[in-house]
Coordinates of C-alpha atoms in Angstrom, one line a residue:
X9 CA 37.8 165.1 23.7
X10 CA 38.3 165.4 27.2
X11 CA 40.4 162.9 29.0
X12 CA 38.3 160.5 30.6
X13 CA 36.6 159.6 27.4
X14 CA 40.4 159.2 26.4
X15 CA 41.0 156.5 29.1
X16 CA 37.8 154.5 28.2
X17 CA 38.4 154.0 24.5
X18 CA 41.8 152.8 25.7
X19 CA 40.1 150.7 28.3
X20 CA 37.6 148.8 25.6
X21 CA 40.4 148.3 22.8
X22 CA 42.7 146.7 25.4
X23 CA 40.2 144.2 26.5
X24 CA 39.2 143.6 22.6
X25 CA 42.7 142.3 22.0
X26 CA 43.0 140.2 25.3
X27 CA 39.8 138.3 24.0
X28 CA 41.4 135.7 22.6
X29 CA 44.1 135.1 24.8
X30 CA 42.0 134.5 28.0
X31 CA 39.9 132.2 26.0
X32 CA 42.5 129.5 25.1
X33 CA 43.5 129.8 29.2
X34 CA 40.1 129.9 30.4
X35 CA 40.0 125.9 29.9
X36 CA 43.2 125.5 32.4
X37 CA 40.7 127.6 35.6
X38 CA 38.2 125.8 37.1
X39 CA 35.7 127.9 37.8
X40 CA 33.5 127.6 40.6
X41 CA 29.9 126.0 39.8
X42 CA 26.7 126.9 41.1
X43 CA 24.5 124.5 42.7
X44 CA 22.4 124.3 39.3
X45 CA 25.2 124.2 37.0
X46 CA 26.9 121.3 38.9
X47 CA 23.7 119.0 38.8
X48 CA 23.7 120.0 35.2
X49 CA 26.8 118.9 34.8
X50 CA 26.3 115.3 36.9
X51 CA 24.2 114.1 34.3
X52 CA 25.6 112.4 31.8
X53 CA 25.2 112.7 28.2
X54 CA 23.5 110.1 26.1
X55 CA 26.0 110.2 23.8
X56 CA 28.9 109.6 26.3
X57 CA 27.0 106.6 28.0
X58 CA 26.4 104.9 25.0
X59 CA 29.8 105.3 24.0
X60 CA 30.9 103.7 27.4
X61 CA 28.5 100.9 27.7
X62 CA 30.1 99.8 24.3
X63 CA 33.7 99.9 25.0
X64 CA 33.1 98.3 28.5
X65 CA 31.0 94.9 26.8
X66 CA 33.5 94.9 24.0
X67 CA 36.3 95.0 26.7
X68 CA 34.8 91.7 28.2
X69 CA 33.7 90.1 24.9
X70 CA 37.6 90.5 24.1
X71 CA 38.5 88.9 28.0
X72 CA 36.3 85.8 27.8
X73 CA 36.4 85.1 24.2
X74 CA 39.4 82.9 23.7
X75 CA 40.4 81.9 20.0
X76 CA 39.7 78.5 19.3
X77 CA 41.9 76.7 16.5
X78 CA 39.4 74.0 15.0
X79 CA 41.4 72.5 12.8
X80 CA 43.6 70.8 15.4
X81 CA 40.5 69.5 16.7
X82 CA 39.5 67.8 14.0
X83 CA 36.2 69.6 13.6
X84 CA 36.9 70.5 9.9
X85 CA 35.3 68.4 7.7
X86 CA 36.5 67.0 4.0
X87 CA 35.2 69.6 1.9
X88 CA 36.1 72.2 3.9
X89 CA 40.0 71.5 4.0
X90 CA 42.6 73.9 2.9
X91 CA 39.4 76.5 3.3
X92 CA 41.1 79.5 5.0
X93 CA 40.2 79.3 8.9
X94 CA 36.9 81.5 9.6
X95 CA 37.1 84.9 10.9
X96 CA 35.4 84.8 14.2
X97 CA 35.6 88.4 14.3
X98 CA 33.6 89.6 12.3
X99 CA 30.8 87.3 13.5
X100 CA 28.1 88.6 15.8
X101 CA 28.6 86.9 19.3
X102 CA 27.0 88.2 22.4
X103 CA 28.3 88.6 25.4
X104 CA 29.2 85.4 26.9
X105 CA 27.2 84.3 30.1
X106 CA 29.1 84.8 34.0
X107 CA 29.9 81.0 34.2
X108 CA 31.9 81.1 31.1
X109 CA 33.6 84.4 31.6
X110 CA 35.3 83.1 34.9
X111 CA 39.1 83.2 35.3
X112 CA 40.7 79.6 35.2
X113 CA 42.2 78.6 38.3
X114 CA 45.8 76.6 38.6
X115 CA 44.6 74.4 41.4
X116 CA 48.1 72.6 41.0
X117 CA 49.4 75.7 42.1
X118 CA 47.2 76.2 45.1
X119 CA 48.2 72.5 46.3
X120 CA 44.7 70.7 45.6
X121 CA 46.2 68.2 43.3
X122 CA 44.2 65.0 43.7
X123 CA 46.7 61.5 44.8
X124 CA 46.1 58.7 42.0
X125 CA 44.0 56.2 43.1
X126 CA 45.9 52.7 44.5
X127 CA 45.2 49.2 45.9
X128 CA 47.1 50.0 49.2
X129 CA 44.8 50.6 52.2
X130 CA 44.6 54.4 53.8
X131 CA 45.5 52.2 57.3
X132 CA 46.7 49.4 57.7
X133 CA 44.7 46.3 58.5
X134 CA 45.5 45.5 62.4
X135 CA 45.7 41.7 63.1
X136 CA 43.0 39.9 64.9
X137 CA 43.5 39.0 68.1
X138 CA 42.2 36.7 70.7
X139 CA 39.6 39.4 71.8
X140 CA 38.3 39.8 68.6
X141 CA 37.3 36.6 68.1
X142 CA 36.0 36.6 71.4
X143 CA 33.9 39.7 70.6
X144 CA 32.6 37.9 67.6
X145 CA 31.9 34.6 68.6
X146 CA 30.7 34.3 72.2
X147 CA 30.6 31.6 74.0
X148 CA 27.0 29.6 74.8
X149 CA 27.3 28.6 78.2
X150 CA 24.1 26.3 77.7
X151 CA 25.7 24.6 74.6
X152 CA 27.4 21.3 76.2
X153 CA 30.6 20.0 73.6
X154 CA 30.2 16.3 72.6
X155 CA 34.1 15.7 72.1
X156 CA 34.7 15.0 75.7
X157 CA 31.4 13.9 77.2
X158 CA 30.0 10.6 77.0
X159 CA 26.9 10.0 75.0
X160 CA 24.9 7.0 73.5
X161 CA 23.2 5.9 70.2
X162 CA 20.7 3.2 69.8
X163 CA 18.8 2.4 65.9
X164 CA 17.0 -0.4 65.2
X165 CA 17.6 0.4 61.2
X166 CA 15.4 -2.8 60.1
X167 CA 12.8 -4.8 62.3
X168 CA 10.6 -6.5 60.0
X169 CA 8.5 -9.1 58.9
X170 CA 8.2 -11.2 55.8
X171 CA 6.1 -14.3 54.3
X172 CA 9.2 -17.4 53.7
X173 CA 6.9 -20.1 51.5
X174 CA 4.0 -20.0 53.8
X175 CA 5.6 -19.4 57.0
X176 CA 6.1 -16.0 59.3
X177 CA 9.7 -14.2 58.7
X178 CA 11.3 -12.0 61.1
X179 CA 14.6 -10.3 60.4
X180 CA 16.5 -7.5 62.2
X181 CA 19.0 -5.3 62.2
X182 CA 20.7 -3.0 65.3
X183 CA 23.3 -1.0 65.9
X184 CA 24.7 0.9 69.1
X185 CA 27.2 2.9 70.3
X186 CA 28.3 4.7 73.8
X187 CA 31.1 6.1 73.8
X188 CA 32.9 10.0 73.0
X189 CA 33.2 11.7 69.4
X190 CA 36.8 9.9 69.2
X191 CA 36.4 6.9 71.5
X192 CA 33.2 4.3 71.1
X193 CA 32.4 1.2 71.9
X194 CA 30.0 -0.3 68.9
X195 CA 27.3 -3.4 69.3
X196 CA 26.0 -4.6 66.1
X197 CA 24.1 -7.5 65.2
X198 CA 21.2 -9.0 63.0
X199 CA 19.9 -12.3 62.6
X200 CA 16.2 -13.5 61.4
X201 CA 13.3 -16.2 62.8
X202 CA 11.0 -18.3 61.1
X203 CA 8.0 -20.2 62.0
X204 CA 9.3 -19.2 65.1
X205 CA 13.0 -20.8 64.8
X206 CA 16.0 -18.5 64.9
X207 CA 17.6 -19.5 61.3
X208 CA 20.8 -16.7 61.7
X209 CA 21.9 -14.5 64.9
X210 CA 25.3 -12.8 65.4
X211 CA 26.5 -10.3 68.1
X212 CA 29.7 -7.8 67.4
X213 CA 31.2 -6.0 70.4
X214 CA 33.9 -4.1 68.7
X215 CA 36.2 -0.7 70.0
X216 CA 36.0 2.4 67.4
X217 CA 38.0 5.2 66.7
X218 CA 37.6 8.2 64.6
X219 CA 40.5 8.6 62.4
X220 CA 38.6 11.1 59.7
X221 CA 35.1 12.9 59.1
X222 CA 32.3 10.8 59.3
X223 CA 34.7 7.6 59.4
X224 CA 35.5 5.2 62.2
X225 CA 38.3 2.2 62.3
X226 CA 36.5 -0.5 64.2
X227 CA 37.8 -4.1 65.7
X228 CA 36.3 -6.7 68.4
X229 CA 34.9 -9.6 68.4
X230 CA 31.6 -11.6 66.8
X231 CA 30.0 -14.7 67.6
X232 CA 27.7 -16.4 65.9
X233 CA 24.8 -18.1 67.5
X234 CA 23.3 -19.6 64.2
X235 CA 23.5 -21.6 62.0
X236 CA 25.0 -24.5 63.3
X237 CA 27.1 -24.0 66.5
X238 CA 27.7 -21.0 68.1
X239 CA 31.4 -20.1 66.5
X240 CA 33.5 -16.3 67.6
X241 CA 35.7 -14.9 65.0
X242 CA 38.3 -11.8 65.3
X243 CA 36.9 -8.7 63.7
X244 CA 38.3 -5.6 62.0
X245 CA 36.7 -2.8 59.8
X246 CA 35.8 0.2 59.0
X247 CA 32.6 2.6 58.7
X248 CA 31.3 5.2 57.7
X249 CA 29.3 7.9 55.7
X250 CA 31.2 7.9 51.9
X251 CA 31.1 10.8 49.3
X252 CA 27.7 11.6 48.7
X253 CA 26.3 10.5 51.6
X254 CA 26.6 6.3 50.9
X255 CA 26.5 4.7 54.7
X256 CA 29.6 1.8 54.3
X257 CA 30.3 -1.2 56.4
X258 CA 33.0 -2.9 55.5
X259 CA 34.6 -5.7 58.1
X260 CA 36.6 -8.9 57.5
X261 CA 36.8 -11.8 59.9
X262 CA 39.2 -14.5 61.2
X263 CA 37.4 -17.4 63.2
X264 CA 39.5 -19.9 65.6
X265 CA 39.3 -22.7 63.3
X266 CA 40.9 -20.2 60.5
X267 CA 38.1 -19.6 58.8
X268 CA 37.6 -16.1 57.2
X269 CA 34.5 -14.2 56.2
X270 CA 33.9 -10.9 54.8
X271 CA 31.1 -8.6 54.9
X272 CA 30.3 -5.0 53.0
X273 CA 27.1 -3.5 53.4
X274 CA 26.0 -0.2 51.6
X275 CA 22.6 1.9 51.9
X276 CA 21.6 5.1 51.0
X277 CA 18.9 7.7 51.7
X278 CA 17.0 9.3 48.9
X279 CA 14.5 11.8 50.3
X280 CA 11.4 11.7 48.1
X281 CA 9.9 14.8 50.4
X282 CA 11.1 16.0 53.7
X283 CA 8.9 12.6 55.5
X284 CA 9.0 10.4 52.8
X285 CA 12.7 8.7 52.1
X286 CA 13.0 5.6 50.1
X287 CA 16.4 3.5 51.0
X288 CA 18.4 1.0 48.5
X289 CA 20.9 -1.7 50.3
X290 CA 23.4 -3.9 49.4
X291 CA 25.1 -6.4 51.3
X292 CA 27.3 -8.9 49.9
X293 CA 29.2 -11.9 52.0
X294 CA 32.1 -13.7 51.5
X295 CA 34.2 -16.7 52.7
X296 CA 37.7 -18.5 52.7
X297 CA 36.7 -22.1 53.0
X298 CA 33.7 -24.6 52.6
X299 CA 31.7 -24.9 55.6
X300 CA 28.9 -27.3 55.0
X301 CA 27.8 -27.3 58.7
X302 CA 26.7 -23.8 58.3
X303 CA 25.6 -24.0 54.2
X304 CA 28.4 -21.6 53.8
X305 CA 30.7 -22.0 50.4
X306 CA 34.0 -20.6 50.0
X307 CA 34.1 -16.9 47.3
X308 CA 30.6 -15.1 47.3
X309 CA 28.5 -16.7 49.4
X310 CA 25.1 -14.5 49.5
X311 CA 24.2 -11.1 47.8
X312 CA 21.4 -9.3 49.0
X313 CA 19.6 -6.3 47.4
X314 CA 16.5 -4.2 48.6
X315 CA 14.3 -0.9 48.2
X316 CA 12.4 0.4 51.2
X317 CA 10.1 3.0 51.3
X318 CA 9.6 4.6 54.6
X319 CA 7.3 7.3 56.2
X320 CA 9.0 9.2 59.2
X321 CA 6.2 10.8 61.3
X322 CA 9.1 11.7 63.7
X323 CA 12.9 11.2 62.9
X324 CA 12.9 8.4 65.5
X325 CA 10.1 6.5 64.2
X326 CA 9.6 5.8 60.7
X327 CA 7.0 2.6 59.4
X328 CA 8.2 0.9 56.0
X329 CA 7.5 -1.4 53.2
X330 CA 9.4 -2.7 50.9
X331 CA 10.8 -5.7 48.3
X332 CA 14.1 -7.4 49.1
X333 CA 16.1 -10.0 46.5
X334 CA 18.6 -12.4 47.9
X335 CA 20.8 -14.9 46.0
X336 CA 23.2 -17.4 46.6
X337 CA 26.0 -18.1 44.5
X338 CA 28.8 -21.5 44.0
X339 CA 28.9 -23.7 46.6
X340 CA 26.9 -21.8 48.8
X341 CA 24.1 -22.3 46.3
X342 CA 24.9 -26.0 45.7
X343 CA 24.7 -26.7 49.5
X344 CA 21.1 -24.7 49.6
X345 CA 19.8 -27.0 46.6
X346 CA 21.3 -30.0 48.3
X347 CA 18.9 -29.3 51.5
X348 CA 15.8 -28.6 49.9
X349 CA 15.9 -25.2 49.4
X350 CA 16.3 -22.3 46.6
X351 CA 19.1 -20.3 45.8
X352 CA 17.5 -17.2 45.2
X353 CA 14.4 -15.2 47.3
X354 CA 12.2 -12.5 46.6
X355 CA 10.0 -11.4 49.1
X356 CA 8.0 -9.0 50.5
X357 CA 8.8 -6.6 53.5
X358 CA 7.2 -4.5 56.1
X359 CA 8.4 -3.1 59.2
X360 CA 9.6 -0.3 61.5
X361 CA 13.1 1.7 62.0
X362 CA 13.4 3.3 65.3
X363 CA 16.2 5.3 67.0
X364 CA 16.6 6.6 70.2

């Protein structure tokens, strides 16, 4: 054998038992891969992706599933306590959707806490002043205030006439005032004809003040034209609208013989539609001492009681009819026998109440 087939066994035997040694190294080289062999390689392999896929979803079933202890929340029901609790694991739940797999936030910590809710205003209320109300309530130059200007009432309440046992009646009643809304001066009279021959008549001047809502202290003077001679008397009373809306005159009277008379009258307006407004009255009279000149009797003398129904077409003009009973009582009613007459009347009414 000649020596260069010598060195080529030696060659081949050598690399036989190197074999395995460069094999259990060759894993620690990276080789260098073609352009082929690397997009090969890229691709992943089914078995690989599978296996991936699985371990990621299992991964975020295990983050968003929390365990849930529902026997502190009551949920168990009677047969099923002392049953050992249930083994969520080994039940099949899918993957939980995105809104429940989000991470709980400690807004405490981030400072978002929300304040308790409390009576106490955000601001405090600033006090109103003079320019406010100002602001709100402007002031009417057109509007002209009554307190300090003088103005003037006039109402005829009662001009009517009746039928007295055959003969024509006519009986009024007026009231006036000029004057401010604290200061007046009042005329008030009434008085009645018939056949033509003035039966009754007085005239009071009298000085008002207001002293409260709707009420007036009044004093003055009356005279009396009829009956008999013409007589004045010292007069102080008040007047008035009452609770619900009863219209009160109330006055007593001293004469200068030292006589004394008293004298209530009450009405009141009961508005049957917006036009038509039927009014009841009472007036009662009283005296101190007999005065036969006059047919007056000492206590009650003469009570009075009526119903009128009235049509306004305006507020100042307002027709009526209506029924009126008046009685006499002790010796006013004996002295009315004694001259020929009745002690009680019913009659008839019709007339007109004007104001202006």
């Amino acid at each position: 054998m000649s020596m260069c087939a010598l060195r080529s066994t030696s060659f081949a035997l050598g690399l036989l038992l190197a074999a395995p040694v460069i094999a259990q190294d060759h894993s620690q080289h990276q080789m260098p891969l073609t352009r082929d062999h690397a997009e090969h390689e890229a691709q992943p392999k089914p078995t690989d992706t599978h296996e991936k896929v699985r371990t990621r979803t299992e991964a975020n079933h295990e983050s968003a599933t929390v365990p849930m202890d529902h026997a502190a929340m009551g949920h168990t029901s009677s047969d099923q306590q002392g049953s050992q609790p249930a083994d969520h694991s080994t039940m099949s739940h899918g993957a939980p959707p995105a809104e429940e797999r989000r991470i709980a936030v400690d807004h405490a910590a981030m400072g978002h806490t929300m304040q308790a809710p409390t009576d106490a205003p955000h601001m405090p209320i600033p006090e109103v002043t003079d320019a406010d109300r100002t602001a709100a309530f402007a002031y009417a130059d057109d509007h002209a205030m009554h307190d300090n200007t003088i103005e003037q009432y006039f109402l005829l309440d009662r001009l009517e006439g009746f039928d007295a046992n055959g003969d024509d009646g006519l009986a009024w009643d007026a009231q006036s005032w000029i004057g401010t809304d604290l200061n007046k001066v009042w005329l008030r009279s009434e008085g009645e004809r018939i056949d033509g021959h003035t039966e009754s008549a007085d005239l009071e001047v009298l000085y008002g003040r207001a002293f409260a809502r709707w009420w007036d202290v009044v004093g003055g003077i009356r005279h009396d034209f009829k009956p008999g001679d013409s007589q004045d008397f010292l007069a102080i009373g008040v007047m008035g609208l009452a609770p619900y809306k009863f219209e009160v005159q109330a006055t007593a009277y001293l004469g200068e013989s030292g006589q004394t008379a008293a004298r209530l009258e009450v009405e009141y307006d009961t508005l049957l539609t917006n036009r038509l407004i039927l009014q009841p009255l009472i007036e009662l009279e009283m005296h101190g001492k007999d005065d036969p000149a006059r047919v007056i009797g000492s206590g009650l003398s003469t009570a009075e009681a009526g119903v009128r129904l009235r049509y306004e077409f305006t507020r100042r003009f307002a027709p009526y009819i209506g029924i009126v009973h008046e009685r006499a009582f002790g010796r006013t009613a004996d002295f009315r026998r004694d001259g020929g007459e009745g002690a009680s009347d019913t009659r008839f009414v019709a007339g007109v109440r004007i104001w202006f």
